[in-house]
mmCIF file of C-alpha atoms in Angstrom:
data_model
loop_
_atom_site.group_PDB
_atom_site.id
_atom_site.type_symbol
_atom_site.label_atom_id
_atom_site.label_comp_id
_atom_site.label_asym_id
_atom_site.label_seq_id
_atom_site.Cartn_x
_atom_site.Cartn_y
_atom_site.Cartn_z
ATOM 1 C CA MET A 572 -25.506 -87.082 26.483
ATOM 2 C CA THR A 573 -24.738 -84.995 23.402
ATOM 3 C CA ILE A 574 -21.301 -83.448 23.285
ATOM 4 C CA HIS A 575 -20.947 -80.318 21.208
ATOM 5 C CA THR A 576 -17.594 -79.513 19.672
ATOM 6 C CA THR A 577 -16.606 -76.103 18.399
ATOM 7 C CA SER A 578 -17.174 -77.240 14.829
ATOM 8 C CA GLN A 579 -20.695 -78.301 15.767
ATOM 9 C CA ILE A 580 -21.936 -75.255 17.634
ATOM 10 C CA ARG A 581 -23.991 -74.234 14.615
ATOM 11 C CA SER A 582 -26.747 -76.433 13.350
ATOM 12 C CA PRO A 583 -26.740 -77.182 9.595
ATOM 13 C CA GLU A 584 -29.491 -74.681 8.923
ATOM 14 C CA GLN A 585 -27.440 -71.991 10.659
ATOM 15 C CA SER A 586 -24.234 -72.703 8.797
ATOM 16 C CA LEU A 587 -22.905 -69.713 6.915
ATOM 17 C CA ARG A 588 -21.896 -69.908 3.275
ATOM 18 C CA PRO A 589 -18.240 -69.041 2.676
ATOM 19 C CA ASP A 590 -19.190 -65.586 1.379
ATOM 20 C CA HIS A 591 -21.475 -64.846 4.341
ATOM 21 C CA TRP A 592 -19.145 -65.209 7.333
ATOM 22 C CA VAL A 593 -17.609 -61.742 7.043
ATOM 23 C CA PHE A 594 -20.623 -59.675 8.174
ATOM 24 C CA PRO A 595 -21.170 -61.292 11.599
ATOM 25 C CA VAL A 596 -17.416 -61.299 12.218
ATOM 26 C CA VAL A 597 -17.284 -57.576 11.402
ATOM 27 C CA LEU A 598 -20.067 -57.029 13.942
ATOM 28 C CA LEU A 599 -17.997 -58.904 16.507
ATOM 29 C CA ALA A 600 -15.140 -56.567 15.581
ATOM 30 C CA VAL A 601 -17.354 -53.565 16.385
ATOM 31 C CA GLY A 602 -17.546 -54.994 19.896
ATOM 32 C CA THR A 603 -13.784 -55.492 20.112
ATOM 33 C CA PHE A 604 -13.371 -51.942 18.759
ATOM 34 C CA ALA A 605 -15.322 -50.666 21.761
ATOM 35 C CA ILE A 606 -13.190 -52.757 24.115
ATOM 36 C CA GLY A 607 -9.942 -51.650 22.477
ATOM 37 C CA THR A 608 -11.041 -48.042 22.873
ATOM 38 C CA ASP A 609 -12.092 -48.556 26.472
ATOM 39 C CA SER A 610 -8.759 -50.068 27.476
ATOM 40 C CA PHE A 611 -6.868 -46.791 27.042
ATOM 41 C CA VAL A 612 -9.339 -43.946 26.500
ATOM 42 C CA LEU A 613 -9.205 -42.779 30.112
ATOM 43 C CA ALA A 614 -5.401 -42.601 29.975
ATOM 44 C CA GLY A 615 -5.698 -39.575 27.673
ATOM 45 C CA ILE A 616 -7.982 -37.612 29.999
ATOM 46 C CA LEU A 617 -6.471 -38.342 33.399
ATOM 47 C CA PRO A 618 -6.146 -34.636 34.281
ATOM 48 C CA GLN A 619 -9.875 -34.077 33.699
ATOM 49 C CA LEU A 620 -10.734 -37.273 35.566
ATOM 50 C CA ALA A 621 -8.500 -36.360 38.506
ATOM 51 C CA SER A 622 -9.909 -32.849 38.678
ATOM 52 C CA GLY A 623 -13.503 -34.025 38.460
ATOM 53 C CA LEU A 624 -13.137 -36.585 41.251
ATOM 54 C CA HIS A 625 -10.713 -34.477 43.344
ATOM 55 C CA ILE A 626 -7.896 -37.010 43.302
ATOM 56 C CA SER A 627 -4.297 -37.043 42.082
ATOM 57 C CA GLU A 628 -3.453 -38.020 38.524
ATOM 58 C CA GLY A 629 -1.468 -40.928 39.913
ATOM 59 C CA ALA A 630 -4.556 -42.245 41.671
ATOM 60 C CA ALA A 631 -6.674 -41.608 38.584
ATOM 61 C CA GLY A 632 -4.306 -43.776 36.561
ATOM 62 C CA GLN A 633 -5.315 -46.760 38.671
ATOM 63 C CA VAL A 634 -8.568 -47.017 36.699
ATOM 64 C CA VAL A 635 -6.512 -48.051 33.661
ATOM 65 C CA THR A 636 -4.432 -50.475 35.721
ATOM 66 C CA ALA A 637 -7.512 -51.985 37.384
ATOM 67 C CA PHE A 638 -9.081 -52.741 33.995
ATOM 68 C CA ALA A 639 -5.930 -54.382 32.641
ATOM 69 C CA ILE A 640 -5.184 -56.498 35.728
ATOM 70 C CA THR A 641 -8.783 -57.669 36.056
ATOM 71 C CA TYR A 642 -8.939 -58.683 32.403
ATOM 72 C CA ALA A 643 -5.604 -60.501 32.527
ATOM 73 C CA ILE A 644 -6.514 -62.541 35.607
ATOM 74 C CA ALA A 645 -10.198 -63.145 34.915
ATOM 75 C CA ALA A 646 -10.219 -64.058 31.206
ATOM 76 C CA PRO A 647 -8.973 -67.670 31.458
ATOM 77 C CA PHE A 648 -11.116 -68.472 34.499
ATOM 78 C CA LEU A 649 -14.260 -66.981 32.995
ATOM 79 C CA SER A 650 -13.700 -68.963 29.797
ATOM 80 C CA VAL A 651 -13.395 -72.186 31.781
ATOM 81 C CA LEU A 652 -16.336 -71.529 34.085
ATOM 82 C CA THR A 653 -18.740 -70.395 31.341
ATOM 83 C CA HIS A 654 -18.032 -73.121 28.788
ATOM 84 C CA ARG A 655 -21.556 -74.559 29.086
ATOM 85 C CA VAL A 656 -23.229 -71.192 28.421
ATOM 86 C CA PRO A 657 -24.492 -70.838 24.827
ATOM 87 C CA ARG A 658 -22.053 -68.653 22.898
ATOM 88 C CA LYS A 659 -24.639 -66.126 21.734
ATOM 89 C CA ALA A 660 -25.869 -65.656 25.296
ATOM 90 C CA LEU A 661 -22.317 -65.299 26.626
ATOM 91 C CA ILE A 662 -21.480 -62.718 23.971
ATOM 92 C CA ALA A 663 -24.644 -60.765 24.832
ATOM 93 C CA ILE A 664 -24.105 -60.969 28.594
ATOM 94 C CA GLY A 665 -20.440 -59.967 28.400
ATOM 95 C CA LEU A 666 -21.144 -57.048 26.096
ATOM 96 C CA ALA A 667 -24.182 -55.958 28.140
ATOM 97 C CA VAL A 668 -22.114 -55.874 31.340
ATOM 98 C CA PHE A 669 -19.439 -53.916 29.486
ATOM 99 C CA VAL A 670 -21.972 -51.360 28.191
ATOM 100 C CA VAL A 671 -23.856 -50.951 31.478
ATOM 101 C CA MET A 672 -20.685 -50.568 33.547
ATOM 102 C CA ASN A 673 -19.270 -47.946 31.181
ATOM 103 C CA ALA A 674 -22.505 -45.997 31.441
ATOM 104 C CA ALA A 675 -22.564 -46.441 35.223
ATOM 105 C CA GLY A 676 -18.963 -45.256 35.435
ATOM 106 C CA ALA A 677 -19.924 -42.029 33.696
ATOM 107 C CA PHE A 678 -22.241 -41.267 36.615
ATOM 108 C CA ALA A 679 -19.918 -42.493 39.383
ATOM 109 C CA PRO A 680 -20.018 -39.968 42.267
ATOM 110 C CA THR A 681 -16.686 -41.077 43.760
ATOM 111 C CA PHE A 682 -13.398 -42.604 42.691
ATOM 112 C CA ALA A 683 -14.176 -45.806 44.612
ATOM 113 C CA VAL A 684 -17.424 -46.301 42.704
ATOM 114 C CA LEU A 685 -15.674 -45.629 39.387
ATOM 115 C CA LEU A 686 -13.000 -48.184 40.264
ATOM 116 C CA VAL A 687 -15.664 -50.826 40.942
ATOM 117 C CA THR A 688 -17.332 -50.114 37.590
ATOM 118 C CA ARG A 689 -13.979 -50.461 35.808
ATOM 119 C CA VAL A 690 -13.385 -53.860 37.388
ATOM 120 C CA LEU A 691 -16.873 -55.061 36.422
ATOM 121 C CA CYS A 692 -16.428 -53.577 32.944
ATOM 122 C CA ALA A 693 -13.215 -55.589 32.542
ATOM 123 C CA LEU A 694 -15.077 -58.757 33.541
ATOM 124 C CA GLY A 695 -17.581 -58.107 30.758
ATOM 125 C CA ALA A 696 -14.776 -57.519 28.269
ATOM 126 C CA ALA A 697 -12.955 -60.658 29.443
ATOM 127 C CA SER A 698 -16.124 -62.674 28.777
ATOM 128 C CA PHE A 699 -16.818 -61.157 25.374
ATOM 129 C CA THR A 700 -13.467 -60.926 23.593
ATOM 130 C CA PRO A 701 -12.159 -64.530 23.806
ATOM 131 C CA THR A 702 -15.647 -65.810 22.970
ATOM 132 C CA ALA A 703 -15.903 -63.462 19.989
ATOM 133 C CA ASN A 704 -12.538 -64.687 18.698
ATOM 134 C CA ALA A 705 -13.533 -68.320 19.096
ATOM 135 C CA VAL A 706 -16.938 -67.820 17.450
ATOM 136 C CA SER A 707 -15.376 -65.958 14.513
ATOM 137 C CA THR A 708 -13.281 -69.023 13.670
ATOM 138 C CA VAL A 709 -16.403 -71.191 13.623
ATOM 139 C CA PHE A 710 -18.211 -68.861 11.233
ATOM 140 C CA ALA A 711 -15.233 -68.660 8.885
ATOM 141 C CA GLY A 712 -14.247 -72.323 8.950
ATOM 142 C CA PRO A 713 -10.700 -73.725 8.827
ATOM 143 C CA ALA A 714 -9.814 -72.210 5.447
ATOM 144 C CA ALA A 715 -10.465 -68.622 6.586
ATOM 145 C CA ARG A 716 -9.723 -68.945 10.301
ATOM 146 C CA GLY A 717 -6.718 -66.632 10.128
ATOM 147 C CA ARG A 718 -8.673 -63.874 8.392
ATOM 148 C CA ALA A 719 -11.523 -64.138 10.897
ATOM 149 C CA LEU A 720 -9.137 -63.824 13.839
ATOM 150 C CA SER A 721 -7.406 -60.872 12.195
ATOM 151 C CA ILE A 722 -10.738 -59.053 11.805
ATOM 152 C CA THR A 723 -11.662 -59.368 15.477
ATOM 153 C CA LEU A 724 -8.102 -58.406 16.428
ATOM 154 C CA GLY A 725 -8.330 -55.555 13.936
ATOM 155 C CA GLY A 726 -11.283 -54.200 15.884
ATOM 156 C CA ILE A 727 -9.053 -53.833 18.929
ATOM 157 C CA ALA A 728 -6.315 -52.269 16.795
ATOM 158 C CA LEU A 729 -8.697 -49.728 15.276
ATOM 159 C CA GLY A 730 -10.039 -48.971 18.742
ATOM 160 C CA THR A 731 -6.534 -48.241 19.959
ATOM 161 C CA VAL A 732 -5.533 -46.257 16.872
ATOM 162 C CA PHE A 733 -8.704 -44.282 16.142
ATOM 163 C CA GLY A 734 -11.188 -44.933 18.940
ATOM 164 C CA VAL A 735 -8.892 -43.733 21.697
ATOM 165 C CA PRO A 736 -8.098 -40.354 20.055
ATOM 166 C CA VAL A 737 -11.792 -39.781 19.270
ATOM 167 C CA GLY A 738 -12.843 -40.760 22.779
ATOM 168 C CA THR A 739 -10.096 -38.604 24.255
ATOM 169 C CA ALA A 740 -11.184 -35.595 22.187
ATOM 170 C CA ILE A 741 -14.781 -36.104 23.303
ATOM 171 C CA GLY A 742 -13.666 -36.250 26.929
ATOM 172 C CA GLN A 743 -11.556 -33.126 26.614
ATOM 173 C CA HIS A 744 -14.464 -31.141 25.171
ATOM 174 C CA PHE A 745 -17.417 -32.549 27.113
ATOM 175 C CA GLY A 746 -15.873 -34.026 30.247
ATOM 176 C CA TRP A 747 -14.373 -37.422 31.058
ATOM 177 C CA GLN A 748 -17.839 -38.893 31.546
ATOM 178 C CA ALA A 749 -18.570 -38.351 27.850
ATOM 179 C CA SER A 750 -15.664 -40.635 26.915
ATOM 180 C CA LEU A 751 -17.254 -43.522 28.784
ATOM 181 C CA LEU A 752 -20.652 -42.779 27.276
ATOM 182 C CA PHE A 753 -19.071 -42.811 23.800
ATOM 183 C CA VAL A 754 -17.629 -46.281 24.450
ATOM 184 C CA ALA A 755 -20.949 -47.459 25.896
ATOM 185 C CA ALA A 756 -22.791 -46.211 22.798
ATOM 186 C CA VAL A 757 -20.472 -48.097 20.432
ATOM 187 C CA GLY A 758 -20.798 -51.218 22.549
ATOM 188 C CA LEU A 759 -24.590 -50.873 22.567
ATOM 189 C CA VAL A 760 -24.683 -50.725 18.766
ATOM 190 C CA ALA A 761 -22.647 -53.938 18.629
ATOM 191 C CA LEU A 762 -24.862 -55.579 21.258
ATOM 192 C CA ILE A 763 -28.084 -54.824 19.407
ATOM 193 C CA ALA A 764 -26.698 -55.856 16.022
ATOM 194 C CA LEU A 765 -25.212 -59.111 17.318
ATOM 195 C CA SER A 766 -28.416 -59.985 19.173
ATOM 196 C CA VAL A 767 -30.286 -59.718 15.877
ATOM 197 C CA VAL A 768 -27.753 -61.279 13.500
ATOM 198 C CA LEU A 769 -26.101 -64.122 15.414
ATOM 199 C CA PRO A 770 -27.755 -67.542 15.266
ATOM 200 C CA HIS A 771 -28.075 -69.700 18.354
ATOM 201 C CA LEU A 772 -24.636 -70.945 19.292
ATOM 202 C CA ALA A 773 -24.367 -73.793 21.782
ATOM 203 C CA GLY A 774 -21.689 -73.918 24.457
ATOM 204 C CA GLU A 775 -18.320 -75.549 23.932
ATOM 205 C CA ALA A 776 -17.663 -79.227 24.534
ATOM 206 C CA VAL A 777 -18.846 -80.753 27.784
ATOM 207 C CA VAL A 778 -15.438 -81.350 29.339
ATOM 208 C CA PRO A 779 -14.557 -81.757 33.046
ATOM 209 C CA LEU A 780 -13.283 -78.574 34.691
ATOM 210 C CA ARG A 781 -10.010 -80.259 35.565
ATOM 211 C CA ARG A 782 -9.323 -80.940 31.896
ATOM 212 C CA ARG A 783 -10.294 -77.404 30.876
ATOM 213 C CA PHE A 784 -7.909 -75.894 33.418
ATOM 214 C CA GLY A 785 -5.373 -78.522 32.389
ATOM 215 C CA VAL A 786 -5.267 -77.093 28.860
ATOM 216 C CA MET A 787 -3.303 -74.173 30.277
ATOM 217 C CA GLY A 788 -0.638 -76.665 31.350
ATOM 218 C CA ASP A 789 -0.169 -78.061 27.830
ATOM 219 C CA PRO A 790 3.523 -77.350 26.987
ATOM 220 C CA ARG A 791 2.561 -76.413 23.420
ATOM 221 C CA VAL A 792 0.003 -73.895 24.673
ATOM 222 C CA ILE A 793 2.517 -72.460 27.132
ATOM 223 C CA LEU A 794 5.068 -72.098 24.330
ATOM 224 C CA VAL A 795 2.663 -70.124 22.127
ATOM 225 C CA VAL A 796 1.593 -67.900 25.025
ATOM 226 C CA LEU A 797 5.272 -67.357 25.846
ATOM 227 C CA VAL A 798 5.813 -66.127 22.285
ATOM 228 C CA THR A 799 2.996 -63.629 22.766
ATOM 229 C CA ALA A 800 4.298 -62.468 26.134
ATOM 230 C CA VAL A 801 7.944 -62.081 25.060
ATOM 231 C CA ALA A 802 7.102 -60.356 21.768
ATOM 232 C CA THR A 803 4.556 -58.047 23.400
ATOM 233 C CA GLY A 804 6.888 -57.234 26.280
ATOM 234 C CA SER A 805 9.792 -56.457 23.958
ATOM 235 C CA GLY A 806 7.661 -54.167 21.806
ATOM 236 C CA ILE A 807 6.055 -52.398 24.759
ATOM 237 C CA LEU A 808 9.483 -51.901 26.325
ATOM 238 C CA VAL A 809 10.174 -49.423 23.527
ATOM 239 C CA TYR A 810 6.670 -48.159 22.731
ATOM 240 C CA THR A 811 5.903 -47.091 26.310
ATOM 241 C CA TYR A 812 8.955 -44.834 26.285
ATOM 242 C CA ILE A 813 8.965 -43.958 22.593
ATOM 243 C CA ALA A 814 8.773 -40.212 23.298
ATOM 244 C CA PRO A 815 12.106 -39.909 25.162
ATOM 245 C CA ILE A 816 13.711 -42.565 22.947
ATOM 246 C CA VAL A 817 13.033 -40.892 19.582
ATOM 247 C CA HIS A 818 13.754 -37.470 21.074
ATOM 248 C CA THR A 819 17.193 -38.658 22.150
ATOM 249 C CA ILE A 820 17.942 -40.543 18.939
ATOM 250 C CA ALA A 821 16.494 -38.206 16.298
ATOM 251 C CA GLY A 822 15.334 -35.051 18.079
ATOM 252 C CA ILE A 823 11.652 -35.843 17.535
ATOM 253 C CA SER A 824 9.109 -34.121 19.796
ATOM 254 C CA GLY A 825 5.864 -32.160 19.737
ATOM 255 C CA GLY A 826 3.861 -32.367 16.541
ATOM 256 C CA THR A 827 6.323 -34.707 14.860
ATOM 257 C CA LEU A 828 5.960 -37.137 17.758
ATOM 258 C CA ALA A 829 2.176 -37.091 17.349
ATOM 259 C CA ILE A 830 2.603 -37.872 13.641
ATOM 260 C CA ALA A 831 5.014 -40.694 14.495
ATOM 261 C CA LEU A 832 2.490 -42.252 16.886
ATOM 262 C CA LEU A 833 -0.277 -41.949 14.292
ATOM 263 C CA ILE A 834 1.934 -43.626 11.689
ATOM 264 C CA TRP A 835 2.644 -46.453 14.139
ATOM 265 C CA GLY A 836 -1.105 -46.821 14.684
ATOM 266 C CA VAL A 837 -1.884 -46.946 10.975
ATOM 267 C CA GLY A 838 0.809 -49.584 10.554
ATOM 268 C CA GLY A 839 -0.768 -51.492 13.435
ATOM 269 C CA ALA A 840 -4.128 -51.574 11.672
ATOM 270 C CA VAL A 841 -2.435 -52.849 8.502
ATOM 271 C CA GLY A 842 -0.625 -55.545 10.470
ATOM 272 C CA ALA A 843 -3.709 -56.635 12.406
ATOM 273 C CA PHE A 844 -5.849 -57.080 9.297
ATOM 274 C CA GLY A 845 -3.105 -58.266 6.963
ATOM 275 C CA CYS A 846 -1.746 -61.021 9.186
ATOM 276 C CA GLY A 847 -4.898 -63.081 8.639
ATOM 277 C CA TRP A 848 -4.298 -63.283 4.897
ATOM 278 C CA PHE A 849 -0.722 -64.450 5.458
ATOM 279 C CA THR A 850 -1.800 -66.934 8.140
ATOM 280 C CA ASP A 851 -4.267 -68.656 5.818
ATOM 281 C CA ARG A 852 -1.639 -68.913 3.090
ATOM 282 C CA ILE A 853 1.784 -69.540 4.644
ATOM 283 C CA GLY A 854 0.823 -70.794 8.092
ATOM 284 C CA ALA A 855 0.404 -69.320 11.544
ATOM 285 C CA GLY A 856 3.943 -69.910 12.792
ATOM 286 C CA PRO A 857 5.747 -68.326 9.823
ATOM 287 C CA THR A 858 3.333 -65.377 9.920
ATOM 288 C CA SER A 859 3.912 -64.860 13.644
ATOM 289 C CA ALA A 860 7.690 -65.086 13.200
ATOM 290 C CA LEU A 861 7.548 -62.732 10.203
ATOM 291 C CA GLY A 862 5.553 -60.137 12.138
ATOM 292 C CA ILE A 863 7.975 -60.306 15.059
ATOM 293 C CA ALA A 864 10.932 -60.040 12.673
ATOM 294 C CA VAL A 865 9.445 -56.949 11.015
ATOM 295 C CA LEU A 866 9.042 -55.351 14.448
ATOM 296 C CA ALA A 867 12.609 -56.250 15.391
ATOM 297 C CA ALA A 868 13.976 -54.795 12.154
ATOM 298 C CA ALA A 869 11.980 -51.591 12.587
ATOM 299 C CA LEU A 870 13.238 -51.093 16.144
ATOM 300 C CA ALA A 871 16.807 -51.809 15.043
ATOM 301 C CA VAL A 872 16.488 -49.057 12.434
ATOM 302 C CA ILE A 873 15.083 -46.665 15.051
ATOM 303 C CA ALA A 874 17.983 -47.478 17.387
ATOM 304 C CA PHE A 875 20.506 -46.097 14.890
ATOM 305 C CA ALA A 876 18.386 -43.568 12.999
ATOM 306 C CA GLY A 877 19.784 -40.083 12.898
ATOM 307 C CA SER A 878 16.970 -38.667 10.801
ATOM 308 C CA PRO A 879 13.335 -38.021 11.782
ATOM 309 C CA VAL A 880 12.260 -39.232 8.308
ATOM 310 C CA VAL A 881 13.921 -42.597 8.855
ATOM 311 C CA VAL A 882 12.257 -42.894 12.262
ATOM 312 C CA LEU A 883 8.844 -42.111 10.773
ATOM 313 C CA ILE A 884 9.236 -44.814 8.116
ATOM 314 C CA ALA A 885 10.423 -47.307 10.720
ATOM 315 C CA MET A 886 7.463 -46.425 12.959
ATOM 316 C CA PHE A 887 5.054 -47.613 10.276
ATOM 317 C CA PHE A 888 6.720 -51.013 10.028
ATOM 318 C CA GLY A 889 7.020 -51.178 13.800
ATOM 319 C CA GLY A 890 3.262 -50.794 13.998
ATOM 320 C CA VAL A 891 2.747 -53.480 11.354
ATOM 321 C CA GLY A 892 4.904 -55.972 13.217
ATOM 322 C CA SER A 893 3.522 -55.191 16.663
ATOM 323 C CA TRP A 894 -0.003 -56.256 15.655
ATOM 324 C CA ALA A 895 0.895 -59.095 13.287
ATOM 325 C CA PHE A 896 1.638 -61.964 15.669
ATOM 326 C CA VAL A 897 -1.286 -62.210 18.122
ATOM 327 C CA ALA A 898 -3.886 -63.492 15.635
ATOM 328 C CA PRO A 899 -1.515 -66.164 14.196
ATOM 329 C CA ASN A 900 -0.739 -67.274 17.735
ATOM 330 C CA ASN A 901 -4.462 -67.571 18.446
ATOM 331 C CA HIS A 902 -4.716 -69.577 15.225
ATOM 332 C CA MET A 903 -2.118 -72.056 16.484
ATOM 333 C CA LEU A 904 -3.897 -72.358 19.825
ATOM 334 C CA THR A 905 -7.340 -72.979 18.355
ATOM 335 C CA GLY A 906 -5.830 -75.597 16.095
ATOM 336 C CA LEU A 907 -4.441 -77.382 19.149
ATOM 337 C CA HIS A 908 -7.650 -77.312 21.182
ATOM 338 C CA PRO A 909 -10.587 -76.546 18.864
ATOM 339 C CA THR A 910 -13.152 -77.705 21.430
ATOM 340 C CA MET A 911 -11.787 -75.234 24.000
ATOM 341 C CA ALA A 912 -10.924 -72.318 21.744
ATOM 342 C CA SER A 913 -12.128 -69.579 24.077
ATOM 343 C CA VAL A 914 -10.024 -70.961 26.946
ATOM 344 C CA VAL A 915 -6.732 -70.991 25.035
ATOM 345 C CA ILE A 916 -7.441 -67.616 23.424
ATOM 346 C CA SER A 917 -8.164 -66.078 26.822
ATOM 347 C CA PHE A 918 -4.906 -67.567 28.134
ATOM 348 C CA ASN A 919 -3.099 -65.895 25.229
ATOM 349 C CA SER A 920 -4.775 -62.599 26.179
ATOM 350 C CA THR A 921 -3.296 -62.986 29.641
ATOM 351 C CA GLY A 922 0.096 -63.423 28.002
ATOM 352 C CA THR A 923 -0.435 -60.124 26.201
ATOM 353 C CA TYR A 924 -1.232 -58.235 29.392
ATOM 354 C CA VAL A 925 1.618 -59.853 31.318
ATOM 355 C CA GLY A 926 3.988 -58.890 28.512
ATOM 356 C CA GLN A 927 2.724 -55.315 28.541
ATOM 357 C CA ALA A 928 3.230 -54.967 32.275
ATOM 358 C CA ALA A 929 6.667 -56.588 32.245
ATOM 359 C CA GLY A 930 7.866 -54.649 29.197
ATOM 360 C CA ALA A 931 6.822 -51.286 30.618
ATOM 361 C CA ALA A 932 8.477 -52.094 33.954
ATOM 362 C CA VAL A 933 11.757 -53.287 32.398
ATOM 363 C CA GLY A 934 11.876 -50.322 30.022
ATOM 364 C CA GLY A 935 11.454 -47.907 32.905
ATOM 365 C CA VAL A 936 14.245 -49.546 34.887
ATOM 366 C CA LEU A 937 16.606 -49.513 31.901
ATOM 367 C CA LEU A 938 16.029 -45.849 31.132
ATOM 368 C CA VAL A 939 16.249 -44.730 34.763
ATOM 369 C CA SER A 940 19.498 -46.684 35.123
ATOM 370 C CA GLY A 941 21.075 -44.383 32.554
ATOM 371 C CA LEU A 942 21.691 -47.148 30.018
ATOM 372 C CA GLY A 943 20.638 -44.879 27.160
ATOM 373 C CA ALA A 944 18.088 -44.968 24.374
ATOM 374 C CA THR A 945 19.943 -47.040 21.774
ATOM 375 C CA PRO A 946 21.048 -49.855 24.105
ATOM 376 C CA THR A 947 17.522 -50.020 25.551
ATOM 377 C CA VAL A 948 16.029 -50.447 22.082
ATOM 378 C CA LEU A 949 18.618 -53.099 21.194
ATOM 379 C CA ILE A 950 17.679 -55.111 24.288
ATOM 380 C CA ALA A 951 14.106 -55.107 22.978
ATOM 381 C CA VAL A 952 15.372 -56.243 19.569
ATOM 382 C CA ALA A 953 17.199 -59.145 21.215
ATOM 383 C CA GLY A 954 13.993 -60.143 22.981
ATOM 384 C CA LEU A 955 12.147 -60.095 19.661
ATOM 385 C CA VAL A 956 14.748 -62.320 18.010
ATOM 386 C CA VAL A 957 14.182 -64.854 20.793
ATOM 387 C CA ALA A 958 10.403 -64.526 20.328
ATOM 388 C CA ALA A 959 10.672 -65.132 16.561
ATOM 389 C CA ILE A 960 12.689 -68.310 17.140
ATOM 390 C CA LEU A 961 10.133 -69.457 19.720
ATOM 391 C CA ALA A 962 7.318 -68.766 17.225
ATOM 392 C CA LEU A 963 8.853 -71.143 14.697
ATOM 393 C CA ALA A 964 9.422 -73.728 17.429
ATOM 394 C CA ALA A 965 5.783 -73.370 18.497
ATOM 395 C CA TRP A 966 4.635 -73.831 14.909
ATOM 396 C CA ARG A 967 6.605 -77.040 14.585
ATOM 397 C CA ALA A 968 5.090 -78.264 17.837
ATOM 398 C CA THR A 969 1.512 -77.431 16.852
ATOM 399 C CA ARG A 970 1.187 -77.898 13.093
ATOM 400 C CA VAL A 971 0.461 -81.612 13.392
ATOM 401 C CA ARG A 972 -2.916 -80.538 14.764
ATOM 402 C CA GLY A 973 -3.424 -77.804 12.128
#
């Protein structure tokens, strides 16, 4: 029986020259752009969605929650259960489900039907994204693995920063259904392009299911995922409640708040794309720790800023840091288990979603308790310091394997 490893999933005639890996990885990033947009686009048009389906805004918000929870739970299991499926086929199937379910959601007659389409859409996204990340590292090779991961991550960042506002504007002008159709259209472009450009990609190594699930019990993998969860949770603790925090600290609101959020988003795009360059040059662990440290420093400045200008500058660096550690962490994980890259990357995605949920919950409790804006931000900074130390510890634990 032939066993295919990740490094062997392309045949020699399909191998890409070093200067040719960027284009297919960018196409994969178009797909992650659609998914990044889809994750939050409905959050900006909840009033229209609630009105159109005759439900409360609180109930309408469950469509966002359903997507996130489904993705977080399903991603690792789908990666394990689909490891024998050729990568090109899995990418196409996942993206096709994502596109079809977004389109179907636009025509959902009831909230229940829409909720079902969001769950199925998340399953498609959970199949596509970890596979796209894993495949990008194969195209790029070890020397450019960090840059490849940063490009696919950058697609999600750009979706969050630019796709969500565009999709929200479309929904506000043409109805919430148009937002889903916009996402479906972007996903369809990626699906068609990838179907044409990608070579045949065999499945990952033929490994017993017990061993594939066992990867998630590897202490080194758990440590890296913990870094992602703690850093994400600490950042989200502040970002979720950034409006009341910066209003209390520096009197920022209205149009200035919108500018601050845009600046954070632009910084996020810089961090997502730039972290790959650093990863390939100084190592994944130092890059992850550096990104977390930049985020911690930015939040510390915000905590004591008395000037809107200072807050705006700090918001840029906060955005840089908040997107600069996930790709390096994925780099460490794929180095540990190159034959099961999609599994460990999907597990790291779960860490991201768990961190988001926990950070938002803790931030809400702290603010409601009357602790105050500055102490709340400083608690997040403390969490980030712990995460940075854990990132360096994870690097030491994983660098023997690359």
